[in-house]
């Protein structure tokens, strides 16, 4: 039985090596790198939605340097006891965390709206299913997933609920209130704390909070690491150019990453 659904008509997608297609006649080519673009033109808000190639490259360079390895390890440790046979990673980016998820899960699907990110992911870990797709309408069958993950990514509550089997789990990672405080102070002068719990009331009806952890990771950033970090965070675009330049001119910066990790059970 196909786990994938056509983004245009919701019919089951048949997977072939070169193309995926539905009974209605919609067809999607498998790209040279092995991913499939399921983002219909009419679902795009812009021609190239999501992260730009530059910001995707910066993210990979920052992550490959190991700064967020403790988060990757913690995500893996939280998922391992669930022994998921199927797992969906929403907003997977270039696949840094998805790759770790795959070591403790069976069939793994990573989706992201940014094609440059999915291209990098598919090149690095060809064995997984990589899709350019929107989180608003997940291209997956009802109750087809044991686990859905969303790290710093959209939280389409109804869609997550639909694709999860009963008793399945959602892992959400958001920035804790004081995430990268010193960096944000440098960018903006004054900082407003993140509100990691804003989304919890949307979850209350259909999910039960099972675990909640905070993870703090001290960071000692070289100039290059900081430049990469700024290129991959949404903060930097909102900062004044001269503030960003001053920060990027520092030889090194000490700050702390702080993450909220929450594990929910579908009820
Ligand atoms: Zn179709």
PDB file of C-alpha atoms and ligand atoms in Angstrom:
ATOM      1  CA  UNK A   1       0.000   0.000   0.000  1.00  0.00           C
ATOM      2  CA  UNK A   2       1.350   3.403  -0.946  1.00  0.00           C
ATOM      3  CA  UNK A   3       2.104   5.781   1.921  1.00  0.00           C
ATOM      4  CA  UNK A   4       2.334   8.742  -0.434  1.00  0.00           C
ATOM      5  CA  UNK A   5      -0.541  10.872  -1.643  1.00  0.00           C
ATOM      6  CA  UNK A   6      -0.795  13.045  -4.739  1.00  0.00           C
ATOM      7  CA  UNK A   7      -0.632  16.720  -3.690  1.00  0.00           C
ATOM      8  CA  UNK A   8      -3.170  17.640  -6.392  1.00  0.00           C
ATOM      9  CA  UNK A   9      -5.947  15.057  -5.961  1.00  0.00           C
ATOM     10  CA  UNK A  10      -5.018  13.065  -2.789  1.00  0.00           C
ATOM     11  CA  UNK A  11      -5.043   9.741  -4.690  1.00  0.00           C
ATOM     12  CA  UNK A  12      -2.341   7.186  -3.797  1.00  0.00           C
ATOM     13  CA  UNK A  13       0.970   7.721  -5.572  1.00  0.00           C
ATOM     14  CA  UNK A  14       2.655   4.774  -7.260  1.00  0.00           C
ATOM     15  CA  UNK A  15       6.438   4.986  -6.962  1.00  0.00           C
ATOM     16  CA  UNK A  16       8.582   4.048  -9.926  1.00  0.00           C
ATOM     17  CA  UNK A  17      12.333   4.656 -10.251  1.00  0.00           C
ATOM     18  CA  UNK A  18      11.906   7.552 -12.707  1.00  0.00           C
ATOM     19  CA  UNK A  19       8.520   8.991 -11.772  1.00  0.00           C
ATOM     20  CA  UNK A  20       5.683   8.864  -9.280  1.00  0.00           C
ATOM     21  CA  UNK A  21       2.110   8.999 -10.544  1.00  0.00           C
ATOM     22  CA  UNK A  22      -1.500   8.783  -9.381  1.00  0.00           C
ATOM     23  CA  UNK A  23      -4.552   7.122 -10.943  1.00  0.00           C
ATOM     24  CA  UNK A  24      -5.889  10.518 -12.029  1.00  0.00           C
ATOM     25  CA  UNK A  25      -2.876  11.006 -14.269  1.00  0.00           C
ATOM     26  CA  UNK A  26      -0.698  13.439 -12.310  1.00  0.00           C
ATOM     27  CA  UNK A  27       2.978  12.601 -12.655  1.00  0.00           C
ATOM     28  CA  UNK A  28       6.086  13.765 -10.785  1.00  0.00           C
ATOM     29  CA  UNK A  29       9.629  13.130 -12.009  1.00  0.00           C
ATOM     30  CA  UNK A  30      12.265  11.667  -9.729  1.00  0.00           C
ATOM     31  CA  UNK A  31      15.184  14.123  -9.910  1.00  0.00           C
ATOM     32  CA  UNK A  32      18.723  13.037 -10.728  1.00  0.00           C
ATOM     33  CA  UNK A  33      19.593  13.321  -7.016  1.00  0.00           C
ATOM     34  CA  UNK A  34      16.720  10.978  -6.163  1.00  0.00           C
ATOM     35  CA  UNK A  35      14.267  13.425  -4.568  1.00  0.00           C
ATOM     36  CA  UNK A  36      10.772  14.198  -5.869  1.00  0.00           C
ATOM     37  CA  UNK A  37       9.302  17.657  -6.241  1.00  0.00           C
ATOM     38  CA  UNK A  38       5.666  17.406  -5.104  1.00  0.00           C
ATOM     39  CA  UNK A  39       5.136  21.144  -4.798  1.00  0.00           C
ATOM     40  CA  UNK A  40       2.531  22.042  -7.402  1.00  0.00           C
ATOM     41  CA  UNK A  41       3.115  25.432  -8.993  1.00  0.00           C
ATOM     42  CA  UNK A  42      -0.236  26.659  -7.694  1.00  0.00           C
ATOM     43  CA  UNK A  43       0.797  25.896  -4.077  1.00  0.00           C
ATOM     44  CA  UNK A  44       3.917  28.062  -4.329  1.00  0.00           C
ATOM     45  CA  UNK A  45       3.756  31.539  -2.863  1.00  0.00           C
ATOM     46  CA  UNK A  46       6.951  32.527  -4.661  1.00  0.00           C
ATOM     47  CA  UNK A  47       9.006  31.041  -7.475  1.00  0.00           C
ATOM     48  CA  UNK A  48      11.700  29.734  -5.113  1.00  0.00           C
ATOM     49  CA  UNK A  49      10.094  29.342  -1.697  1.00  0.00           C
ATOM     50  CA  UNK A  50      12.025  28.559   1.481  1.00  0.00           C
ATOM     51  CA  UNK A  51      15.699  28.967   2.247  1.00  0.00           C
ATOM     52  CA  UNK A  52      18.001  30.309  -0.452  1.00  0.00           C
ATOM     53  CA  UNK A  53      21.006  28.269  -1.699  1.00  0.00           C
ATOM     54  CA  UNK A  54      23.339  30.560   0.303  1.00  0.00           C
ATOM     55  CA  UNK A  55      21.485  30.087   3.543  1.00  0.00           C
ATOM     56  CA  UNK A  56      21.291  26.319   2.965  1.00  0.00           C
ATOM     57  CA  UNK A  57      25.074  26.179   2.417  1.00  0.00           C
ATOM     58  CA  UNK A  58      25.681  28.269   5.554  1.00  0.00           C
ATOM     59  CA  UNK A  59      23.455  25.932   7.556  1.00  0.00           C
ATOM     60  CA  UNK A  60      25.306  22.855   6.373  1.00  0.00           C
ATOM     61  CA  UNK A  61      28.676  24.417   7.136  1.00  0.00           C
ATOM     62  CA  UNK A  62      27.548  25.432  10.657  1.00  0.00           C
ATOM     63  CA  UNK A  63      25.948  22.068  11.426  1.00  0.00           C
ATOM     64  CA  UNK A  64      28.821  20.030  10.003  1.00  0.00           C
ATOM     65  CA  UNK A  65      31.162  21.900  12.359  1.00  0.00           C
ATOM     66  CA  UNK A  66      29.300  20.103  15.165  1.00  0.00           C
ATOM     67  CA  UNK A  67      27.922  23.091  17.094  1.00  0.00           C
ATOM     68  CA  UNK A  68      24.460  21.520  17.402  1.00  0.00           C
ATOM     69  CA  UNK A  69      25.634  17.924  17.770  1.00  0.00           C
ATOM     70  CA  UNK A  70      24.294  17.773  21.373  1.00  0.00           C
ATOM     71  CA  UNK A  71      20.819  18.557  20.025  1.00  0.00           C
ATOM     72  CA  UNK A  72      21.132  15.904  17.336  1.00  0.00           C
ATOM     73  CA  UNK A  73      22.194  13.347  19.969  1.00  0.00           C
ATOM     74  CA  UNK A  74      19.294  14.277  22.238  1.00  0.00           C
ATOM     75  CA  UNK A  75      16.751  14.002  19.423  1.00  0.00           C
ATOM     76  CA  UNK A  76      18.113  10.569  18.566  1.00  0.00           C
ATOM     77  CA  UNK A  77      17.978   9.486  22.227  1.00  0.00           C
ATOM     78  CA  UNK A  78      14.342  10.624  22.591  1.00  0.00           C
ATOM     79  CA  UNK A  79      13.252   8.818  19.417  1.00  0.00           C
ATOM     80  CA  UNK A  80      15.136   5.530  19.921  1.00  0.00           C
ATOM     81  CA  UNK A  81      12.802   4.051  22.587  1.00  0.00           C
ATOM     82  CA  UNK A  82       9.780   4.677  20.323  1.00  0.00           C
ATOM     83  CA  UNK A  83      11.236   2.312  17.679  1.00  0.00           C
ATOM     84  CA  UNK A  84       9.305   4.018  14.874  1.00  0.00           C
ATOM     85  CA  UNK A  85       8.770   1.943  11.736  1.00  0.00           C
ATOM     86  CA  UNK A  86       7.927   5.149   9.866  1.00  0.00           C
ATOM     87  CA  UNK A  87       8.976   8.730  10.554  1.00  0.00           C
ATOM     88  CA  UNK A  88       8.310  12.046   8.858  1.00  0.00           C
ATOM     89  CA  UNK A  89      10.607  15.056   9.358  1.00  0.00           C
ATOM     90  CA  UNK A  90       8.777  18.303   8.515  1.00  0.00           C
ATOM     91  CA  UNK A  91      11.034  21.167   7.431  1.00  0.00           C
ATOM     92  CA  UNK A  92      14.028  18.820   7.315  1.00  0.00           C
ATOM     93  CA  UNK A  93      16.320  21.363   5.636  1.00  0.00           C
ATOM     94  CA  UNK A  94      19.545  19.807   4.387  1.00  0.00           C
ATOM     95  CA  UNK A  95      18.933  16.693   6.467  1.00  0.00           C
ATOM     96  CA  UNK A  96      21.391  17.026   9.359  1.00  0.00           C
ATOM     97  CA  UNK A  97      18.882  15.856  11.966  1.00  0.00           C
ATOM     98  CA  UNK A  98      16.953  13.570   9.611  1.00  0.00           C
ATOM     99  CA  UNK A  99      20.078  11.511   9.025  1.00  0.00           C
ATOM    100  CA  UNK A 100      20.358  10.881  12.771  1.00  0.00           C
ATOM    101  CA  UNK A 101      16.625  10.070  13.031  1.00  0.00           C
ATOM    102  CA  UNK A 102      17.100   7.412  10.352  1.00  0.00           C
ATOM    103  CA  UNK A 103      19.517   5.481  12.564  1.00  0.00           C
ATOM    104  CA  UNK A 104      16.644   4.700  14.978  1.00  0.00           C
ATOM    105  CA  UNK A 105      13.670   4.587  12.580  1.00  0.00           C
ATOM    106  CA  UNK A 106      12.502   2.391   9.699  1.00  0.00           C
ATOM    107  CA  UNK A 107      11.100   4.230   6.688  1.00  0.00           C
ATOM    108  CA  UNK A 108      12.100   7.912   6.887  1.00  0.00           C
ATOM    109  CA  UNK A 109      10.690  10.793   4.828  1.00  0.00           C
ATOM    110  CA  UNK A 110      12.113  14.317   4.904  1.00  0.00           C
ATOM    111  CA  UNK A 111      10.106  17.179   3.444  1.00  0.00           C
ATOM    112  CA  UNK A 112      11.033  20.809   2.941  1.00  0.00           C
ATOM    113  CA  UNK A 113       9.664  23.596   0.809  1.00  0.00           C
ATOM    114  CA  UNK A 114      13.200  24.664  -0.206  1.00  0.00           C
ATOM    115  CA  UNK A 115      14.516  22.744  -3.210  1.00  0.00           C
ATOM    116  CA  UNK A 116      18.200  23.650  -2.586  1.00  0.00           C
ATOM    117  CA  UNK A 117      17.960  22.080   0.885  1.00  0.00           C
ATOM    118  CA  UNK A 118      16.349  18.868  -0.396  1.00  0.00           C
ATOM    119  CA  UNK A 119      18.979  18.587  -3.142  1.00  0.00           C
ATOM    120  CA  UNK A 120      21.786  18.651  -0.558  1.00  0.00           C
ATOM    121  CA  UNK A 121      19.945  16.188   1.671  1.00  0.00           C
ATOM    122  CA  UNK A 122      19.331  13.729  -1.159  1.00  0.00           C
ATOM    123  CA  UNK A 123      22.956  13.826  -2.241  1.00  0.00           C
ATOM    124  CA  UNK A 124      24.206  13.073   1.259  1.00  0.00           C
ATOM    125  CA  UNK A 125      21.722  10.367   2.271  1.00  0.00           C
ATOM    126  CA  UNK A 126      20.241   8.862  -0.908  1.00  0.00           C
ATOM    127  CA  UNK A 127      18.604   5.965   0.976  1.00  0.00           C
ATOM    128  CA  UNK A 128      15.871   8.153   2.512  1.00  0.00           C
ATOM    129  CA  UNK A 129      12.772   9.605   0.818  1.00  0.00           C
ATOM    130  CA  UNK A 130      13.269  13.337   0.203  1.00  0.00           C
ATOM    131  CA  UNK A 131      10.399  15.498  -1.002  1.00  0.00           C
ATOM    132  CA  UNK A 132      10.046  19.131  -1.936  1.00  0.00           C
ATOM    133  CA  UNK A 133       6.605  19.620  -0.430  1.00  0.00           C
ATOM    134  CA  UNK A 134       4.459  21.935   1.614  1.00  0.00           C
ATOM    135  CA  UNK A 135       3.657  21.240   5.273  1.00  0.00           C
ATOM    136  CA  UNK A 136       0.208  22.734   4.727  1.00  0.00           C
ATOM    137  CA  UNK A 137      -0.934  19.625   2.814  1.00  0.00           C
ATOM    138  CA  UNK A 138       1.343  16.704   3.675  1.00  0.00           C
ATOM    139  CA  UNK A 139       1.647  14.255   0.749  1.00  0.00           C
ATOM    140  CA  UNK A 140       1.204  11.254   3.052  1.00  0.00           C
ATOM    141  CA  UNK A 141      -1.612   8.795   3.700  1.00  0.00           C
ATOM    142  CA  UNK A 142      -3.811   8.989   6.804  1.00  0.00           C
ATOM    143  CA  UNK A 143      -2.398   7.166   9.846  1.00  0.00           C
ATOM    144  CA  UNK A 144       0.709   6.181   7.885  1.00  0.00           C
ATOM    145  CA  UNK A 145       3.364   7.474  10.326  1.00  0.00           C
ATOM    146  CA  UNK A 146       4.567   6.353  13.756  1.00  0.00           C
ATOM    147  CA  UNK A 147       6.446   9.586  14.440  1.00  0.00           C
ATOM    148  CA  UNK A 148       6.377  13.123  13.039  1.00  0.00           C
ATOM    149  CA  UNK A 149       9.213  15.531  13.865  1.00  0.00           C
ATOM    150  CA  UNK A 150       9.274  19.301  13.480  1.00  0.00           C
ATOM    151  CA  UNK A 151      12.522  21.037  14.448  1.00  0.00           C
ATOM    152  CA  UNK A 152      12.318  24.846  14.192  1.00  0.00           C
ATOM    153  CA  UNK A 153       9.690  24.220  11.525  1.00  0.00           C
ATOM    154  CA  UNK A 154       5.980  24.624  10.813  1.00  0.00           C
ATOM    155  CA  UNK A 155       3.495  22.854  13.093  1.00  0.00           C
ATOM    156  CA  UNK A 156       0.471  21.991  10.936  1.00  0.00           C
ATOM    157  CA  UNK A 157      -1.482  20.450  13.825  1.00  0.00           C
ATOM    158  CA  UNK A 158      -4.399  18.976  11.871  1.00  0.00           C
ATOM    159  CA  UNK A 159      -2.145  17.523   9.181  1.00  0.00           C
ATOM    160  CA  UNK A 160       0.236  16.024  11.761  1.00  0.00           C
ATOM    161  CA  UNK A 161      -2.737  14.427  13.476  1.00  0.00           C
ATOM    162  CA  UNK A 162      -4.071  13.054  10.196  1.00  0.00           C
ATOM    163  CA  UNK A 163      -0.861  11.336   9.048  1.00  0.00           C
ATOM    164  CA  UNK A 164      -0.062   9.857  12.486  1.00  0.00           C
ATOM    165  CA  UNK A 165      -1.458   6.538  13.602  1.00  0.00           C
ATOM    166  CA  UNK A 166      -3.319   6.468  16.902  1.00  0.00           C
ATOM    167  CA  UNK A 167      -0.775   6.499  19.724  1.00  0.00           C
ATOM    168  CA  UNK A 168       1.909   7.893  17.402  1.00  0.00           C
ATOM    169  CA  UNK A 169       4.260  10.636  18.565  1.00  0.00           C
ATOM    170  CA  UNK A 170       5.206  14.176  17.595  1.00  0.00           C
ATOM    171  CA  UNK A 171       8.611  15.570  18.515  1.00  0.00           C
ATOM    172  CA  UNK A 172       8.758  19.356  18.490  1.00  0.00           C
ATOM    173  CA  UNK A 173      11.932  21.382  18.974  1.00  0.00           C
ATOM    174  CA  UNK A 174      11.697  25.147  19.347  1.00  0.00           C
ATOM    175  CA  UNK A 175      14.178  27.789  20.496  1.00  0.00           C
ATOM    176  CA  UNK A 176      13.985  28.300  24.282  1.00  0.00           C
ATOM    177  CA  UNK A 177      13.257  31.894  25.430  1.00  0.00           C
ATOM    178  CA  UNK A 178      16.910  32.906  25.755  1.00  0.00           C
ATOM    179  CA  UNK A 179      18.270  31.019  22.723  1.00  0.00           C
ATOM    180  CA  UNK A 180      21.407  32.776  21.363  1.00  0.00           C
ATOM    181  CA  UNK A 181      20.788  35.721  23.679  1.00  0.00           C
ATOM    182  CA  UNK A 182      24.181  37.384  23.222  1.00  0.00           C
ATOM    183  CA  UNK A 183      23.999  37.149  19.456  1.00  0.00           C
ATOM    184  CA  UNK A 184      20.505  38.638  19.396  1.00  0.00           C
ATOM    185  CA  UNK A 185      21.607  41.364  21.801  1.00  0.00           C
ATOM    186  CA  UNK A 186      24.415  42.205  19.402  1.00  0.00           C
ATOM    187  CA  UNK A 187      21.972  42.339  16.498  1.00  0.00           C
ATOM    188  CA  UNK A 188      19.144  44.295  18.077  1.00  0.00           C
ATOM    189  CA  UNK A 189      20.439  46.018  21.219  1.00  0.00           C
ATOM    190  CA  UNK A 190      17.447  44.747  23.155  1.00  0.00           C
ATOM    191  CA  UNK A 191      15.995  41.265  22.946  1.00  0.00           C
ATOM    192  CA  UNK A 192      12.490  39.900  23.336  1.00  0.00           C
ATOM    193  CA  UNK A 193      12.373  36.377  24.731  1.00  0.00           C
ATOM    194  CA  UNK A 194      10.974  33.693  22.434  1.00  0.00           C
ATOM    195  CA  UNK A 195       7.680  32.191  23.504  1.00  0.00           C
ATOM    196  CA  UNK A 196       8.154  28.460  23.010  1.00  0.00           C
ATOM    197  CA  UNK A 197       4.714  27.598  24.397  1.00  0.00           C
ATOM    198  CA  UNK A 198       2.608  29.673  22.036  1.00  0.00           C
ATOM    199  CA  UNK A 199       1.646  26.637  19.972  1.00  0.00           C
ATOM    200  CA  UNK A 200       0.731  24.421  22.938  1.00  0.00           C
ATOM    201  CA  UNK A 201      -2.913  25.429  23.033  1.00  0.00           C
ATOM    202  CA  UNK A 202      -3.308  24.331  19.399  1.00  0.00           C
ATOM    203  CA  UNK A 203      -2.001  20.920  20.410  1.00  0.00           C
ATOM    204  CA  UNK A 204      -4.142  20.543  23.539  1.00  0.00           C
ATOM    205  CA  UNK A 205      -7.191  18.922  21.873  1.00  0.00           C
ATOM    206  CA  UNK A 206      -5.462  16.241  19.865  1.00  0.00           C
ATOM    207  CA  UNK A 207      -2.124  15.603  21.581  1.00  0.00           C
ATOM    208  CA  UNK A 208      -0.922  14.791  25.085  1.00  0.00           C
ATOM    209  CA  UNK A 209       2.431  16.168  26.285  1.00  0.00           C
ATOM    210  CA  UNK A 210       4.534  13.202  27.445  1.00  0.00           C
ATOM    211  CA  UNK A 211       8.012  14.678  27.895  1.00  0.00           C
ATOM    212  CA  UNK A 212       9.558  18.062  28.000  1.00  0.00           C
ATOM    213  CA  UNK A 213      13.253  18.902  28.204  1.00  0.00           C
ATOM    214  CA  UNK A 214      15.402  21.947  27.924  1.00  0.00           C
ATOM    215  CA  UNK A 215      18.831  21.581  26.386  1.00  0.00           C
ATOM    216  CA  UNK A 216      21.507  24.249  26.795  1.00  0.00           C
ATOM    217  CA  UNK A 217      24.606  24.221  24.619  1.00  0.00           C
ATOM    218  CA  UNK A 218      27.437  26.706  25.258  1.00  0.00           C
ATOM    219  CA  UNK A 219      28.864  27.957  21.975  1.00  0.00           C
ATOM    220  CA  UNK A 220      32.287  29.417  21.308  1.00  0.00           C
ATOM    221  CA  UNK A 221      31.977  30.719  17.773  1.00  0.00           C
ATOM    222  CA  UNK A 222      34.747  31.680  15.401  1.00  0.00           C
ATOM    223  CA  UNK A 223      34.062  34.508  12.990  1.00  0.00           C
ATOM    224  CA  UNK A 224      33.188  32.055  10.213  1.00  0.00           C
ATOM    225  CA  UNK A 225      30.849  30.072  12.472  1.00  0.00           C
ATOM    226  CA  UNK A 226      29.052  33.275  13.456  1.00  0.00           C
ATOM    227  CA  UNK A 227      28.721  34.378   9.830  1.00  0.00           C
ATOM    228  CA  UNK A 228      27.215  30.972   8.998  1.00  0.00           C
ATOM    229  CA  UNK A 229      24.884  31.119  11.989  1.00  0.00           C
ATOM    230  CA  UNK A 230      23.616  34.573  11.034  1.00  0.00           C
ATOM    231  CA  UNK A 231      23.041  33.436   7.458  1.00  0.00           C
ATOM    232  CA  UNK A 232      20.883  30.525   8.619  1.00  0.00           C
ATOM    233  CA  UNK A 233      18.774  32.267  11.278  1.00  0.00           C
ATOM    234  CA  UNK A 234      15.719  34.360  10.610  1.00  0.00           C
ATOM    235  CA  UNK A 235      16.929  37.008  13.088  1.00  0.00           C
ATOM    236  CA  UNK A 236      19.689  38.417  10.987  1.00  0.00           C
ATOM    237  CA  UNK A 237      17.422  39.676   8.209  1.00  0.00           C
ATOM    238  CA  UNK A 238      15.548  41.865  10.645  1.00  0.00           C
ATOM    239  CA  UNK A 239      18.709  43.492  12.068  1.00  0.00           C
ATOM    240  CA  UNK A 240      20.281  46.749  10.947  1.00  0.00           C
ATOM    241  CA  UNK A 241      23.104  46.109   8.485  1.00  0.00           C
ATOM    242  CA  UNK A 242      25.706  48.021  10.549  1.00  0.00           C
ATOM    243  CA  UNK A 243      24.888  46.040  13.690  1.00  0.00           C
ATOM    244  CA  UNK A 244      25.248  42.775  11.815  1.00  0.00           C
ATOM    245  CA  UNK A 245      28.550  43.934  10.283  1.00  0.00           C
ATOM    246  CA  UNK A 246      29.917  44.935  13.701  1.00  0.00           C
ATOM    247  CA  UNK A 247      29.026  41.532  15.112  1.00  0.00           C
ATOM    248  CA  UNK A 248      30.561  39.748  12.136  1.00  0.00           C
ATOM    249  CA  UNK A 249      33.798  41.709  12.605  1.00  0.00           C
ATOM    250  CA  UNK A 250      34.416  40.248  16.076  1.00  0.00           C
ATOM    251  CA  UNK A 251      37.187  37.606  16.214  1.00  0.00           C
ATOM    252  CA  UNK A 252      34.975  35.265  18.217  1.00  0.00           C
ATOM    253  CA  UNK A 253      31.717  35.264  20.166  1.00  0.00           C
ATOM    254  CA  UNK A 254      30.578  33.267  23.178  1.00  0.00           C
ATOM    255  CA  UNK A 255      26.875  32.576  23.491  1.00  0.00           C
ATOM    256  CA  UNK A 256      24.505  29.784  24.433  1.00  0.00           C
ATOM    257  CA  UNK A 257      21.999  27.884  22.358  1.00  0.00           C
ATOM    258  CA  UNK A 258      18.892  26.856  24.293  1.00  0.00           C
ATOM    259  CA  UNK A 259      16.303  24.443  22.946  1.00  0.00           C
ATOM    260  CA  UNK A 260      12.893  23.252  24.114  1.00  0.00           C
ATOM    261  CA  UNK A 261      12.198  19.613  23.231  1.00  0.00           C
ATOM    262  CA  UNK A 262       8.645  18.327  23.583  1.00  0.00           C
ATOM    263  CA  UNK A 263       7.308  14.863  22.897  1.00  0.00           C
ATOM    264  CA  UNK A 264       3.556  14.521  22.339  1.00  0.00           C
ATOM    265  CA  UNK A 265       1.361  11.460  21.947  1.00  0.00           C
ATOM    266  CA  UNK A 266      -1.524  11.479  19.501  1.00  0.00           C
ATOM    267  CA  UNK A 267      -4.832  10.848  21.259  1.00  0.00           C
TER     268      UNK A 267
HETATM  269 ZN1  LIG B   1      -3.254  13.237  -8.616  1.00  0.00          ZN
END
